[in-house]
Coordinates of C-alpha atoms and ligand atoms in Angstrom, one line a residue:
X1 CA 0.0 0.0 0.0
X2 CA 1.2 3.3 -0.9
X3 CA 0.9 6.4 1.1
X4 CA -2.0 7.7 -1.2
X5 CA -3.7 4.5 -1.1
X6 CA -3.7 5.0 2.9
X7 CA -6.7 7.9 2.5
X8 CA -8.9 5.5 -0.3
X9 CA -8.7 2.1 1.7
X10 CA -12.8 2.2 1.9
X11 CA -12.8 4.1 -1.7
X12 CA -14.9 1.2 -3.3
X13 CA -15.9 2.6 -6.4
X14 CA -19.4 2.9 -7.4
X15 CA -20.9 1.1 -10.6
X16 CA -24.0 -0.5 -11.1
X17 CA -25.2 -2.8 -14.6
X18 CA -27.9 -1.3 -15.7
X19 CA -30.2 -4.6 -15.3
X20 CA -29.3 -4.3 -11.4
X21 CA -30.0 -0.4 -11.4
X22 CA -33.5 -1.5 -12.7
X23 CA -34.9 -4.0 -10.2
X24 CA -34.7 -0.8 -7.5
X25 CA -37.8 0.9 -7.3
X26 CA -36.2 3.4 -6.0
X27 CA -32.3 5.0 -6.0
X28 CA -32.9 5.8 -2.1
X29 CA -30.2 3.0 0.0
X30 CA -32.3 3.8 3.0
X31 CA -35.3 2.0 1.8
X32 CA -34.6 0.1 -1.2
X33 CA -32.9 -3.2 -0.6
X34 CA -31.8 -3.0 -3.9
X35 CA -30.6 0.5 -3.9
X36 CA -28.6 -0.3 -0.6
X37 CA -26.4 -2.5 -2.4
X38 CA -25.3 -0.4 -4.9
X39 CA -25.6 3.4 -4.1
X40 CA -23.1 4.4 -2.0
X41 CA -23.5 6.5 2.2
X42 CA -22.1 9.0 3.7
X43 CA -21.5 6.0 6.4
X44 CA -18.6 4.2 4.2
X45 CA -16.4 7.2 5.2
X46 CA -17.2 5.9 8.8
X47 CA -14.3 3.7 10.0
X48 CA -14.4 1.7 13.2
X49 CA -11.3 1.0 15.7
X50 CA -11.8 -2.4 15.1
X51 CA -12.3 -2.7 11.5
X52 CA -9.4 -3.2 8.8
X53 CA -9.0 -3.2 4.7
X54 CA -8.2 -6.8 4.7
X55 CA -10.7 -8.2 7.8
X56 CA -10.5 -11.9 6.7
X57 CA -6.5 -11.4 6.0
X58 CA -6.0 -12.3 2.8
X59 CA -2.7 -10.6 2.7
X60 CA -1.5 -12.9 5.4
X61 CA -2.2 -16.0 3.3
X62 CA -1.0 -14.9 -0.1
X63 CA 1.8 -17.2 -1.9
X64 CA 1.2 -16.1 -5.4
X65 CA 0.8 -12.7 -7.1
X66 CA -2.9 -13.8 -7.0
X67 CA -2.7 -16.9 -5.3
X68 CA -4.4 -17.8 -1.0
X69 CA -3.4 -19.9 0.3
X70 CA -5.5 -20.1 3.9
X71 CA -7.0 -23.4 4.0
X72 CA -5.2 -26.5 3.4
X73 CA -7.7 -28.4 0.9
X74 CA -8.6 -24.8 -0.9
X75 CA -6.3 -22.4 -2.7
X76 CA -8.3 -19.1 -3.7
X77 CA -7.3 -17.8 -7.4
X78 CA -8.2 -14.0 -7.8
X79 CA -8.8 -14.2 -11.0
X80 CA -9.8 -10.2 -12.2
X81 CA -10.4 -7.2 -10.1
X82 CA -13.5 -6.1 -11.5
X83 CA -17.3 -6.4 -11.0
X84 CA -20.8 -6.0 -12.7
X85 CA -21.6 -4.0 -9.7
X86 CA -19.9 -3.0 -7.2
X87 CA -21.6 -4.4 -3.5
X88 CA -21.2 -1.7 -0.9
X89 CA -21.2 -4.4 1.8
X90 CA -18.0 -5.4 -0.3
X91 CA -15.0 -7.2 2.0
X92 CA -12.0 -7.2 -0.3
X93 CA -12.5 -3.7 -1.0
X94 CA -9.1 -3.4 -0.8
X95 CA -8.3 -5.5 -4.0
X96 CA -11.5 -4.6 -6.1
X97 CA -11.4 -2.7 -9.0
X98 CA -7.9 -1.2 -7.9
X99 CA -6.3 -1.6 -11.1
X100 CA -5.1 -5.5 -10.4
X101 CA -7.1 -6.0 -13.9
X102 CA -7.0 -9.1 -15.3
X103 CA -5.1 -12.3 -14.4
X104 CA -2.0 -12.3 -16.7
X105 CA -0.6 -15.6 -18.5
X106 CA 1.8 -15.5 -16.3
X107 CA -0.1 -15.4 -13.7
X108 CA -1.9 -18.3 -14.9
X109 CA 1.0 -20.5 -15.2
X110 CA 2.2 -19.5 -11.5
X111 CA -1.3 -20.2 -10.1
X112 CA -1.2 -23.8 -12.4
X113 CA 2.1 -24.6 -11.1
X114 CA 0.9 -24.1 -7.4
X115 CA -2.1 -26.4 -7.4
X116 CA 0.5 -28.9 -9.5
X117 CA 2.8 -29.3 -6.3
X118 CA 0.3 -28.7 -4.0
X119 CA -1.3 -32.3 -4.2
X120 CA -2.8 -31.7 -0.6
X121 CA -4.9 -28.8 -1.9
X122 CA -7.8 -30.5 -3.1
X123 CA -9.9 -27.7 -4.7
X124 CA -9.3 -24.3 -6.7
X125 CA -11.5 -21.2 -5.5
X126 CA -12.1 -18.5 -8.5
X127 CA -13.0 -15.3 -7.6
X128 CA -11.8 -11.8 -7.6
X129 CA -13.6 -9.4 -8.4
X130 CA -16.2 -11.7 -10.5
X131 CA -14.6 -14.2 -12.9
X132 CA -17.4 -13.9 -15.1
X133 CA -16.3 -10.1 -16.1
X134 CA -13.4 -12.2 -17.9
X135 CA -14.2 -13.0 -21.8
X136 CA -14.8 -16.4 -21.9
X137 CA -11.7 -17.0 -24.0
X138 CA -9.6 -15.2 -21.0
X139 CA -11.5 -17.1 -18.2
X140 CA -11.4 -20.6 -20.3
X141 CA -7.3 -20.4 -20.6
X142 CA -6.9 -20.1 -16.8
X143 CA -9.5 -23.4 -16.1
X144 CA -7.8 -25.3 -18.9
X145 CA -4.5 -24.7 -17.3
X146 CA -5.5 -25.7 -13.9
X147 CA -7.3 -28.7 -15.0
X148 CA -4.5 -29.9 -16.8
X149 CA -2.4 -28.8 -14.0
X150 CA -4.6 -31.6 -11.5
X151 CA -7.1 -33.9 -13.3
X152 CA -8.6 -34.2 -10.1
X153 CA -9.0 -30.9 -8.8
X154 CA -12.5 -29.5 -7.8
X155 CA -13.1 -26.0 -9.1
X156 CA -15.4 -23.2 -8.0
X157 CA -16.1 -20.5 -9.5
X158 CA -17.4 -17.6 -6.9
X159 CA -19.5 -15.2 -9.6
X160 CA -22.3 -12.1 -8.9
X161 CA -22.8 -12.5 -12.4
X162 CA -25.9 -14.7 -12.6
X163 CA -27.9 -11.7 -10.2
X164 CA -26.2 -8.5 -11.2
X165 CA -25.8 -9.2 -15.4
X166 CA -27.6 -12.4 -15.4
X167 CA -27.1 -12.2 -19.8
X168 CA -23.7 -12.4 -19.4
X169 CA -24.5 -16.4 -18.9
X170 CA -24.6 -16.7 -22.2
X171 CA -25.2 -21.1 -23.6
X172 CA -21.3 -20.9 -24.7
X173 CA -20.3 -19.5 -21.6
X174 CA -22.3 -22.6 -19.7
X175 CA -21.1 -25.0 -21.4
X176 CA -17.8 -24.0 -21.6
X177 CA -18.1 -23.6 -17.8
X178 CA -19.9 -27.1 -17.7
X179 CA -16.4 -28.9 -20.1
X180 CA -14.0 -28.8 -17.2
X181 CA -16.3 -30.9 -14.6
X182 CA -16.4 -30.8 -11.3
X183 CA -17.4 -27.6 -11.2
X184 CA -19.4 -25.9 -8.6
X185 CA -20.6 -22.3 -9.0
X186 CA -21.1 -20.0 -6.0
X187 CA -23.7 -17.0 -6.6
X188 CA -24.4 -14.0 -4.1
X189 CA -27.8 -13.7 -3.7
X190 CA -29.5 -11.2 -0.7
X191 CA -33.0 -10.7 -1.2
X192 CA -35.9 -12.3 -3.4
X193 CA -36.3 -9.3 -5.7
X194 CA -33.2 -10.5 -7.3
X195 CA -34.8 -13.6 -8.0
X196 CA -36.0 -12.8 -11.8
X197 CA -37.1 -14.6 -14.8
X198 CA -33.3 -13.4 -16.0
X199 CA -31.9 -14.7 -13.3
X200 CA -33.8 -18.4 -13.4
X201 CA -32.5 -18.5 -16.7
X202 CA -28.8 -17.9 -15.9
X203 CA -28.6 -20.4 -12.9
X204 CA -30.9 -22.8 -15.3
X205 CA -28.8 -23.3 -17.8
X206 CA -25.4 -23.8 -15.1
X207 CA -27.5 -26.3 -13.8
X208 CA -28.2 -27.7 -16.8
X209 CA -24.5 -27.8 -17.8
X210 CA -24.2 -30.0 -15.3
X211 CA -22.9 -27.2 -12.4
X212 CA -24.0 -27.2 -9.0
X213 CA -25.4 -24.1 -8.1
X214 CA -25.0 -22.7 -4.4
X215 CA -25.4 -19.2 -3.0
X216 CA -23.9 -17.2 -0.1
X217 CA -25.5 -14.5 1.3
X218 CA -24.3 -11.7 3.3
X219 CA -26.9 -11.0 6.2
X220 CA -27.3 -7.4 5.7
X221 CA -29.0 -4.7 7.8
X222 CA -32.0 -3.2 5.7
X223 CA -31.6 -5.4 3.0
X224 CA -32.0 -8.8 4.2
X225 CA -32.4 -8.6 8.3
X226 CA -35.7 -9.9 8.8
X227 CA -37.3 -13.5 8.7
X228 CA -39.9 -12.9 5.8
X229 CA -37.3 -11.6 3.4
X230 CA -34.9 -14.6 4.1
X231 CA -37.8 -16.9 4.1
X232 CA -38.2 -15.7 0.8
X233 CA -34.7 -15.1 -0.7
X234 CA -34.0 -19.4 0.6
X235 CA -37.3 -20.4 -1.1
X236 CA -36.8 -18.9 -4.3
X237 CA -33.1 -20.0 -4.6
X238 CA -34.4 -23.3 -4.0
X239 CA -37.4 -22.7 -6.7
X240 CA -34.4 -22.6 -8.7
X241 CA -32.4 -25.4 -7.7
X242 CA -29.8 -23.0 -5.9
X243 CA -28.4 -24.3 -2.5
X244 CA -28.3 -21.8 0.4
X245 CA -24.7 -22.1 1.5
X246 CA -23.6 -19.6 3.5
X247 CA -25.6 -16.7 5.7
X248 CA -22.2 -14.4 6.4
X249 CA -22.4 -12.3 9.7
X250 CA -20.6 -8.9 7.7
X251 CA -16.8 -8.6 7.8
X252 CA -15.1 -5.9 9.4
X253 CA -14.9 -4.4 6.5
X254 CA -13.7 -0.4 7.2
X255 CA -16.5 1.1 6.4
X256 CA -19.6 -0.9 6.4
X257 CA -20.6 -0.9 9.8
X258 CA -24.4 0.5 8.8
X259 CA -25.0 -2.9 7.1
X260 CA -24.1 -5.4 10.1
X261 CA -26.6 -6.8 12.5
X262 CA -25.9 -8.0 15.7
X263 CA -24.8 -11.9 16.3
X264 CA -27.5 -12.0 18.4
X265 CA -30.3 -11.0 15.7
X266 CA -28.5 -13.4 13.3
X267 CA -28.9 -16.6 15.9
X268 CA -32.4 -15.7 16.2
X269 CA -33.2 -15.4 12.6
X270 CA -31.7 -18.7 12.3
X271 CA -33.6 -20.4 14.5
X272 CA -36.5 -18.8 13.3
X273 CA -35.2 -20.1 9.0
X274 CA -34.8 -23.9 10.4
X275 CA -38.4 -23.4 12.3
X276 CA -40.0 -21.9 8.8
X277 CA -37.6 -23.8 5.9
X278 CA -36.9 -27.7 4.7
X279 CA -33.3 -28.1 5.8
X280 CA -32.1 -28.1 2.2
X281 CA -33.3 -24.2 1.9
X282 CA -31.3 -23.2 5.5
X283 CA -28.0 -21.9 5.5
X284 CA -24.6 -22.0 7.2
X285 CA -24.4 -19.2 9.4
X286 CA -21.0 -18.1 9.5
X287 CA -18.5 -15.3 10.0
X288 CA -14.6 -14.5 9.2
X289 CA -12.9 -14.3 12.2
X290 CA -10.8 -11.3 12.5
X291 CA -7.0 -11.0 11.7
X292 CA -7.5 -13.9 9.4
X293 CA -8.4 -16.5 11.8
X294 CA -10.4 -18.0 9.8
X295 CA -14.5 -18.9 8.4
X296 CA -16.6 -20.5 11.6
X297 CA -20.0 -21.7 12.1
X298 CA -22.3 -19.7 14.3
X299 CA -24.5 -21.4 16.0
X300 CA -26.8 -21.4 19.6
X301 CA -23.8 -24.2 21.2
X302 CA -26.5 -27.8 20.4
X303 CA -24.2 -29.5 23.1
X304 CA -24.8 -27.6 26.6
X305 CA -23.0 -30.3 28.5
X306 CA -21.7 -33.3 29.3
X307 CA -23.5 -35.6 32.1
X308 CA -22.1 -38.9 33.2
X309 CA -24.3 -40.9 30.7
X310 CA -26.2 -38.2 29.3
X311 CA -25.6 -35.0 26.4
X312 CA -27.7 -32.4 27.3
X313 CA -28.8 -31.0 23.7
X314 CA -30.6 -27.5 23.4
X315 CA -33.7 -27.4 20.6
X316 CA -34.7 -24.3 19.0
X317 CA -36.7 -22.7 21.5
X318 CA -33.6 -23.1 24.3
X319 CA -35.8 -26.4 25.9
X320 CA -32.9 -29.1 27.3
X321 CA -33.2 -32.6 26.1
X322 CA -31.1 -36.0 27.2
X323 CA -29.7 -37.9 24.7
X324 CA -27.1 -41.0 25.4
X325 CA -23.5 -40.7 26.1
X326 CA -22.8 -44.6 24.7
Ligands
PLP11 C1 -14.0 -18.5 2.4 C2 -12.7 -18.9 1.9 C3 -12.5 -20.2 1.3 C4 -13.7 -21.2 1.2 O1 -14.2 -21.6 2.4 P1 -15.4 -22.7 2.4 O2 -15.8 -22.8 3.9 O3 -14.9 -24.0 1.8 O4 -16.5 -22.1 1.6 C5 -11.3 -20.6 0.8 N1 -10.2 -19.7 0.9 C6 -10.4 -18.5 1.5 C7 -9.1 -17.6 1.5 C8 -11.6 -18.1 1.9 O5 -11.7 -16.8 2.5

Protein backbone atom coordinates (compact mmCIF):
# COMPACT_ATOMS: atom_id res chain seq x y z
CA UNK A 1 0.00 0.00 0.00
CA UNK A 2 1.23 3.30 -0.88
CA UNK A 3 0.86 6.37 1.10
CA UNK A 4 -1.99 7.71 -1.22
CA UNK A 5 -3.71 4.50 -1.08
CA UNK A 6 -3.70 5.01 2.88
CA UNK A 7 -6.71 7.86 2.51
CA UNK A 8 -8.91 5.51 -0.33
CA UNK A 9 -8.68 2.14 1.74
CA UNK A 10 -12.83 2.20 1.90
CA UNK A 11 -12.84 4.09 -1.70
CA UNK A 12 -14.87 1.15 -3.25
CA UNK A 13 -15.86 2.61 -6.44
CA UNK A 14 -19.44 2.87 -7.40
CA UNK A 15 -20.94 1.13 -10.57
CA UNK A 16 -24.01 -0.55 -11.08
CA UNK A 17 -25.23 -2.77 -14.60
CA UNK A 18 -27.88 -1.33 -15.68
CA UNK A 19 -30.20 -4.57 -15.31
CA UNK A 20 -29.31 -4.27 -11.43
CA UNK A 21 -29.98 -0.45 -11.37
CA UNK A 22 -33.49 -1.50 -12.73
CA UNK A 23 -34.87 -4.05 -10.24
CA UNK A 24 -34.71 -0.83 -7.45
CA UNK A 25 -37.76 0.92 -7.32
CA UNK A 26 -36.25 3.39 -5.98
CA UNK A 27 -32.29 4.99 -5.99
CA UNK A 28 -32.94 5.80 -2.06
CA UNK A 29 -30.21 3.04 -0.01
CA UNK A 30 -32.31 3.76 3.01
CA UNK A 31 -35.26 1.98 1.75
CA UNK A 32 -34.57 0.08 -1.22
CA UNK A 33 -32.94 -3.22 -0.65
CA UNK A 34 -31.82 -2.97 -3.87
CA UNK A 35 -30.63 0.54 -3.92
CA UNK A 36 -28.62 -0.30 -0.57
CA UNK A 37 -26.42 -2.54 -2.39
CA UNK A 38 -25.28 -0.35 -4.86
CA UNK A 39 -25.64 3.38 -4.13
CA UNK A 40 -23.11 4.35 -1.95
CA UNK A 41 -23.55 6.53 2.18
CA UNK A 42 -22.10 9.03 3.65
CA UNK A 43 -21.50 6.00 6.40
CA UNK A 44 -18.61 4.22 4.25
CA UNK A 45 -16.38 7.24 5.21
CA UNK A 46 -17.18 5.94 8.81
CA UNK A 47 -14.29 3.70 9.97
CA UNK A 48 -14.41 1.75 13.20
CA UNK A 49 -11.32 1.03 15.66
CA UNK A 50 -11.76 -2.41 15.07
CA UNK A 51 -12.34 -2.65 11.46
CA UNK A 52 -9.42 -3.23 8.84
CA UNK A 53 -8.95 -3.17 4.71
CA UNK A 54 -8.22 -6.79 4.73
CA UNK A 55 -10.72 -8.22 7.77
CA UNK A 56 -10.48 -11.86 6.75
CA UNK A 57 -6.47 -11.36 6.01
CA UNK A 58 -5.95 -12.26 2.75
CA UNK A 59 -2.67 -10.57 2.72
CA UNK A 60 -1.51 -12.86 5.37
CA UNK A 61 -2.20 -15.97 3.32
CA UNK A 62 -1.02 -14.90 -0.11
CA UNK A 63 1.80 -17.16 -1.89
CA UNK A 64 1.24 -16.12 -5.42
CA UNK A 65 0.75 -12.67 -7.13
CA UNK A 66 -2.92 -13.81 -7.02
CA UNK A 67 -2.69 -16.93 -5.35
CA UNK A 68 -4.40 -17.78 -1.02
CA UNK A 69 -3.43 -19.94 0.27
CA UNK A 70 -5.48 -20.10 3.90
CA UNK A 71 -6.95 -23.35 4.02
CA UNK A 72 -5.18 -26.47 3.43
CA UNK A 73 -7.70 -28.43 0.90
CA UNK A 74 -8.62 -24.84 -0.89
CA UNK A 75 -6.33 -22.38 -2.65
CA UNK A 76 -8.31 -19.13 -3.73
CA UNK A 77 -7.30 -17.77 -7.39
CA UNK A 78 -8.24 -13.95 -7.84
CA UNK A 79 -8.83 -14.18 -11.04
CA UNK A 80 -9.85 -10.17 -12.18
CA UNK A 81 -10.40 -7.24 -10.08
CA UNK A 82 -13.55 -6.06 -11.46
CA UNK A 83 -17.31 -6.42 -10.95
CA UNK A 84 -20.84 -5.99 -12.65
CA UNK A 85 -21.60 -3.96 -9.69
CA UNK A 86 -19.85 -2.98 -7.22
CA UNK A 87 -21.64 -4.40 -3.55
CA UNK A 88 -21.18 -1.67 -0.91
CA UNK A 89 -21.24 -4.39 1.75
CA UNK A 90 -18.04 -5.37 -0.26
CA UNK A 91 -15.01 -7.16 2.00
CA UNK A 92 -12.04 -7.21 -0.27
CA UNK A 93 -12.46 -3.68 -1.05
CA UNK A 94 -9.13 -3.40 -0.77
CA UNK A 95 -8.25 -5.49 -4.02
CA UNK A 96 -11.51 -4.64 -6.15
CA UNK A 97 -11.43 -2.72 -8.98
CA UNK A 98 -7.86 -1.17 -7.90
CA UNK A 99 -6.25 -1.57 -11.11
CA UNK A 100 -5.13 -5.47 -10.43
CA UNK A 101 -7.05 -5.96 -13.92
CA UNK A 102 -6.98 -9.15 -15.27
CA UNK A 103 -5.08 -12.31 -14.44
CA UNK A 104 -1.95 -12.34 -16.70
CA UNK A 105 -0.56 -15.55 -18.49
CA UNK A 106 1.80 -15.48 -16.31
CA UNK A 107 -0.13 -15.40 -13.67
CA UNK A 108 -1.89 -18.25 -14.94
CA UNK A 109 1.03 -20.50 -15.24
CA UNK A 110 2.16 -19.47 -11.51
CA UNK A 111 -1.28 -20.21 -10.08
CA UNK A 112 -1.19 -23.82 -12.43
CA UNK A 113 2.05 -24.60 -11.11
CA UNK A 114 0.94 -24.12 -7.38
CA UNK A 115 -2.13 -26.42 -7.44
CA UNK A 116 0.49 -28.92 -9.48
CA UNK A 117 2.82 -29.27 -6.35
CA UNK A 118 0.30 -28.69 -3.96
CA UNK A 119 -1.31 -32.25 -4.20
CA UNK A 120 -2.84 -31.70 -0.58
CA UNK A 121 -4.90 -28.81 -1.89
CA UNK A 122 -7.78 -30.52 -3.15
CA UNK A 123 -9.85 -27.66 -4.73
CA UNK A 124 -9.34 -24.33 -6.74
CA UNK A 125 -11.46 -21.21 -5.52
CA UNK A 126 -12.06 -18.50 -8.52
CA UNK A 127 -13.03 -15.26 -7.62
CA UNK A 128 -11.83 -11.76 -7.64
CA UNK A 129 -13.57 -9.38 -8.41
CA UNK A 130 -16.17 -11.66 -10.45
CA UNK A 131 -14.57 -14.22 -12.88
CA UNK A 132 -17.39 -13.94 -15.06
CA UNK A 133 -16.33 -10.07 -16.13
CA UNK A 134 -13.39 -12.17 -17.88
CA UNK A 135 -14.19 -12.99 -21.81
CA UNK A 136 -14.80 -16.42 -21.94
CA UNK A 137 -11.71 -17.00 -24.00
CA UNK A 138 -9.64 -15.17 -21.05
CA UNK A 139 -11.47 -17.14 -18.19
CA UNK A 140 -11.42 -20.60 -20.27
CA UNK A 141 -7.29 -20.42 -20.56
CA UNK A 142 -6.86 -20.08 -16.82
CA UNK A 143 -9.50 -23.43 -16.13
CA UNK A 144 -7.84 -25.28 -18.87
CA UNK A 145 -4.53 -24.70 -17.29
CA UNK A 146 -5.50 -25.72 -13.94
CA UNK A 147 -7.28 -28.71 -15.03
CA UNK A 148 -4.46 -29.91 -16.76
CA UNK A 149 -2.40 -28.85 -13.98
CA UNK A 150 -4.60 -31.58 -11.51
CA UNK A 151 -7.06 -33.93 -13.31
CA UNK A 152 -8.63 -34.20 -10.15
CA UNK A 153 -9.00 -30.87 -8.80
CA UNK A 154 -12.54 -29.49 -7.83
CA UNK A 155 -13.14 -26.03 -9.15
CA UNK A 156 -15.35 -23.23 -7.98
CA UNK A 157 -16.09 -20.50 -9.47
CA UNK A 158 -17.43 -17.64 -6.87
CA UNK A 159 -19.54 -15.24 -9.55
CA UNK A 160 -22.30 -12.14 -8.87
CA UNK A 161 -22.84 -12.49 -12.45
CA UNK A 162 -25.86 -14.74 -12.60
CA UNK A 163 -27.95 -11.67 -10.22
CA UNK A 164 -26.21 -8.49 -11.22
CA UNK A 165 -25.76 -9.25 -15.39
CA UNK A 166 -27.63 -12.38 -15.40
CA UNK A 167 -27.08 -12.17 -19.79
CA UNK A 168 -23.65 -12.37 -19.35
CA UNK A 169 -24.50 -16.35 -18.93
CA UNK A 170 -24.63 -16.74 -22.22
CA UNK A 171 -25.20 -21.07 -23.59
CA UNK A 172 -21.33 -20.94 -24.71
CA UNK A 173 -20.32 -19.52 -21.58
CA UNK A 174 -22.35 -22.61 -19.71
CA UNK A 175 -21.12 -25.02 -21.37
CA UNK A 176 -17.84 -24.00 -21.64
CA UNK A 177 -18.09 -23.63 -17.82
CA UNK A 178 -19.93 -27.09 -17.71
CA UNK A 179 -16.36 -28.86 -20.14
CA UNK A 180 -14.02 -28.84 -17.16
CA UNK A 181 -16.27 -30.88 -14.60
CA UNK A 182 -16.36 -30.80 -11.33
CA UNK A 183 -17.42 -27.57 -11.20
CA UNK A 184 -19.39 -25.88 -8.59
CA UNK A 185 -20.55 -22.35 -9.05
CA UNK A 186 -21.06 -20.00 -6.01
CA UNK A 187 -23.65 -17.02 -6.64
CA UNK A 188 -24.39 -13.97 -4.14
CA UNK A 189 -27.79 -13.66 -3.73
CA UNK A 190 -29.50 -11.24 -0.73
CA UNK A 191 -33.01 -10.68 -1.24
CA UNK A 192 -35.87 -12.26 -3.38
CA UNK A 193 -36.33 -9.33 -5.65
CA UNK A 194 -33.20 -10.50 -7.35
CA UNK A 195 -34.83 -13.59 -7.97
CA UNK A 196 -36.05 -12.81 -11.77
CA UNK A 197 -37.14 -14.60 -14.77
CA UNK A 198 -33.34 -13.38 -15.98
CA UNK A 199 -31.94 -14.68 -13.28
CA UNK A 200 -33.85 -18.40 -13.44
CA UNK A 201 -32.52 -18.54 -16.67
CA UNK A 202 -28.82 -17.89 -15.88
CA UNK A 203 -28.62 -20.39 -12.86
CA UNK A 204 -30.93 -22.80 -15.31
CA UNK A 205 -28.78 -23.31 -17.79
CA UNK A 206 -25.43 -23.80 -15.10
CA UNK A 207 -27.52 -26.27 -13.81
CA UNK A 208 -28.18 -27.70 -16.84
CA UNK A 209 -24.55 -27.80 -17.79
CA UNK A 210 -24.20 -30.04 -15.27
CA UNK A 211 -22.87 -27.23 -12.36
CA UNK A 212 -23.97 -27.21 -8.96
CA UNK A 213 -25.37 -24.14 -8.12
CA UNK A 214 -25.00 -22.73 -4.38
CA UNK A 215 -25.37 -19.25 -2.98
CA UNK A 216 -23.91 -17.19 -0.13
CA UNK A 217 -25.53 -14.52 1.29
CA UNK A 218 -24.32 -11.72 3.35
CA UNK A 219 -26.90 -10.99 6.21
CA UNK A 220 -27.28 -7.37 5.73
CA UNK A 221 -28.99 -4.70 7.82
CA UNK A 222 -31.97 -3.22 5.67
CA UNK A 223 -31.63 -5.40 3.05
CA UNK A 224 -32.05 -8.80 4.16
CA UNK A 225 -32.36 -8.61 8.25
CA UNK A 226 -35.75 -9.95 8.85
CA UNK A 227 -37.27 -13.48 8.65
CA UNK A 228 -39.86 -12.92 5.78
CA UNK A 229 -37.33 -11.56 3.45
CA UNK A 230 -34.94 -14.62 4.06
CA UNK A 231 -37.84 -16.90 4.12
CA UNK A 232 -38.17 -15.67 0.78
CA UNK A 233 -34.66 -15.12 -0.70
CA UNK A 234 -33.98 -19.38 0.63
CA UNK A 235 -37.33 -20.38 -1.12
CA UNK A 236 -36.81 -18.85 -4.30
CA UNK A 237 -33.09 -19.98 -4.55
CA UNK A 238 -34.38 -23.26 -4.02
CA UNK A 239 -37.39 -22.74 -6.72
CA UNK A 240 -34.39 -22.60 -8.74
CA UNK A 241 -32.38 -25.45 -7.71
CA UNK A 242 -29.78 -23.02 -5.87
CA UNK A 243 -28.41 -24.32 -2.51
CA UNK A 244 -28.27 -21.83 0.40
CA UNK A 245 -24.72 -22.14 1.47
CA UNK A 246 -23.64 -19.58 3.54
CA UNK A 247 -25.60 -16.74 5.66
CA UNK A 248 -22.16 -14.42 6.35
CA UNK A 249 -22.41 -12.30 9.69
CA UNK A 250 -20.65 -8.92 7.74
CA UNK A 251 -16.76 -8.60 7.83
CA UNK A 252 -15.10 -5.93 9.43
CA UNK A 253 -14.90 -4.36 6.54
CA UNK A 254 -13.73 -0.42 7.15
CA UNK A 255 -16.52 1.12 6.39
CA UNK A 256 -19.64 -0.93 6.41
CA UNK A 257 -20.60 -0.88 9.81
CA UNK A 258 -24.38 0.53 8.76
CA UNK A 259 -24.96 -2.91 7.07
CA UNK A 260 -24.12 -5.39 10.12
CA UNK A 261 -26.55 -6.78 12.55
CA UNK A 262 -25.87 -8.00 15.67
CA UNK A 263 -24.84 -11.93 16.26
CA UNK A 264 -27.51 -11.97 18.44
CA UNK A 265 -30.33 -10.98 15.73
CA UNK A 266 -28.46 -13.35 13.30
CA UNK A 267 -28.90 -16.63 15.87
CA UNK A 268 -32.39 -15.70 16.18
CA UNK A 269 -33.24 -15.42 12.59
CA UNK A 270 -31.69 -18.68 12.28
CA UNK A 271 -33.63 -20.37 14.54
CA UNK A 272 -36.50 -18.78 13.26
CA UNK A 273 -35.25 -20.06 8.97
CA UNK A 274 -34.83 -23.91 10.37
CA UNK A 275 -38.36 -23.43 12.29
CA UNK A 276 -40.04 -21.94 8.75
CA UNK A 277 -37.60 -23.81 5.94
CA UNK A 278 -36.90 -27.72 4.75
CA UNK A 279 -33.27 -28.06 5.83
CA UNK A 280 -32.13 -28.10 2.19
CA UNK A 281 -33.33 -24.19 1.89
CA UNK A 282 -31.25 -23.22 5.52
CA UNK A 283 -27.95 -21.89 5.46
CA UNK A 284 -24.59 -22.00 7.21
CA UNK A 285 -24.42 -19.18 9.36
CA UNK A 286 -20.95 -18.10 9.50
CA UNK A 287 -18.52 -15.34 10.03
CA UNK A 288 -14.58 -14.54 9.19
CA UNK A 289 -12.91 -14.30 12.22
CA UNK A 290 -10.75 -11.27 12.47
CA UNK A 291 -7.05 -10.96 11.67
CA UNK A 292 -7.54 -13.92 9.40
CA UNK A 293 -8.41 -16.49 11.83
CA UNK A 294 -10.43 -18.04 9.78
CA UNK A 295 -14.48 -18.91 8.41
CA UNK A 296 -16.62 -20.52 11.61
CA UNK A 297 -19.99 -21.71 12.13
CA UNK A 298 -22.30 -19.68 14.30
CA UNK A 299 -24.45 -21.42 15.95
CA UNK A 300 -26.75 -21.39 19.63
CA UNK A 301 -23.82 -24.17 21.20
CA UNK A 302 -26.50 -27.75 20.39
CA UNK A 303 -24.20 -29.53 23.14
CA UNK A 304 -24.84 -27.65 26.64
CA UNK A 305 -22.99 -30.27 28.53
CA UNK A 306 -21.75 -33.33 29.27
CA UNK A 307 -23.49 -35.61 32.09
CA UNK A 308 -22.08 -38.87 33.24
CA UNK A 309 -24.31 -40.94 30.73
CA UNK A 310 -26.18 -38.22 29.27
CA UNK A 311 -25.63 -35.05 26.37
CA UNK A 312 -27.72 -32.43 27.27
CA UNK A 313 -28.83 -30.97 23.74
CA UNK A 314 -30.59 -27.53 23.42
CA UNK A 315 -33.74 -27.36 20.62
CA UNK A 316 -34.74 -24.25 19.02
CA UNK A 317 -36.70 -22.74 21.47
CA UNK A 318 -33.65 -23.12 24.29
CA UNK A 319 -35.80 -26.43 25.89
CA UNK A 320 -32.88 -29.14 27.26
CA UNK A 321 -33.18 -32.55 26.07
CA UNK A 322 -31.09 -35.97 27.23
CA UNK A 323 -29.72 -37.93 24.67
CA UNK A 324 -27.14 -41.01 25.42
CA UNK A 325 -23.47 -40.68 26.13
CA UNK A 326 -22.77 -44.57 24.70
C1 LIG B 1 -13.98 -18.50 2.40
C2 LIG B 1 -12.70 -18.92 1.87
C3 LIG B 1 -12.54 -20.20 1.32
C4 LIG B 1 -13.67 -21.19 1.19
O1 LIG B 1 -14.19 -21.63 2.42
P1 LIG B 1 -15.38 -22.69 2.42
O2 LIG B 1 -15.76 -22.81 3.86
O3 LIG B 1 -14.86 -23.97 1.84
O4 LIG B 1 -16.49 -22.13 1.57
C5 LIG B 1 -11.30 -20.55 0.85
N1 LIG B 1 -10.24 -19.72 0.92
C6 LIG B 1 -10.36 -18.49 1.46
C7 LIG B 1 -9.14 -17.64 1.54
C8 LIG B 1 -11.59 -18.05 1.94
O5 LIG B 1 -11.68 -16.82 2.46
Amino acid sequence: MTDSDEGRETALPSGVSAYYASLARTRDPYTDPIAAQFVARDAECLSLPYETRDPIGDERYRVGARVIHHYRDRVLILANDRCATYCRHCFRRHFTAHSTGRITTAEIEEAAAYVAGHPECGEALISGGDPLMLPDEHLGRLLKALREARRDLILRLATRVPVVQPARVTTETAAMLGSYAPLWVVIHANHHREITPEFRRAVGLLVDNGMPVLNQAVLLRGVNDNADTLEALMRGLVQCRVKPYYLFQGDLASGTSHFRTTIDEGLALMAELRRRLTGIAVPTYAVDLPDGAGKVPLTEATVVRRESQWYVLRDLDGNEHRYPRE
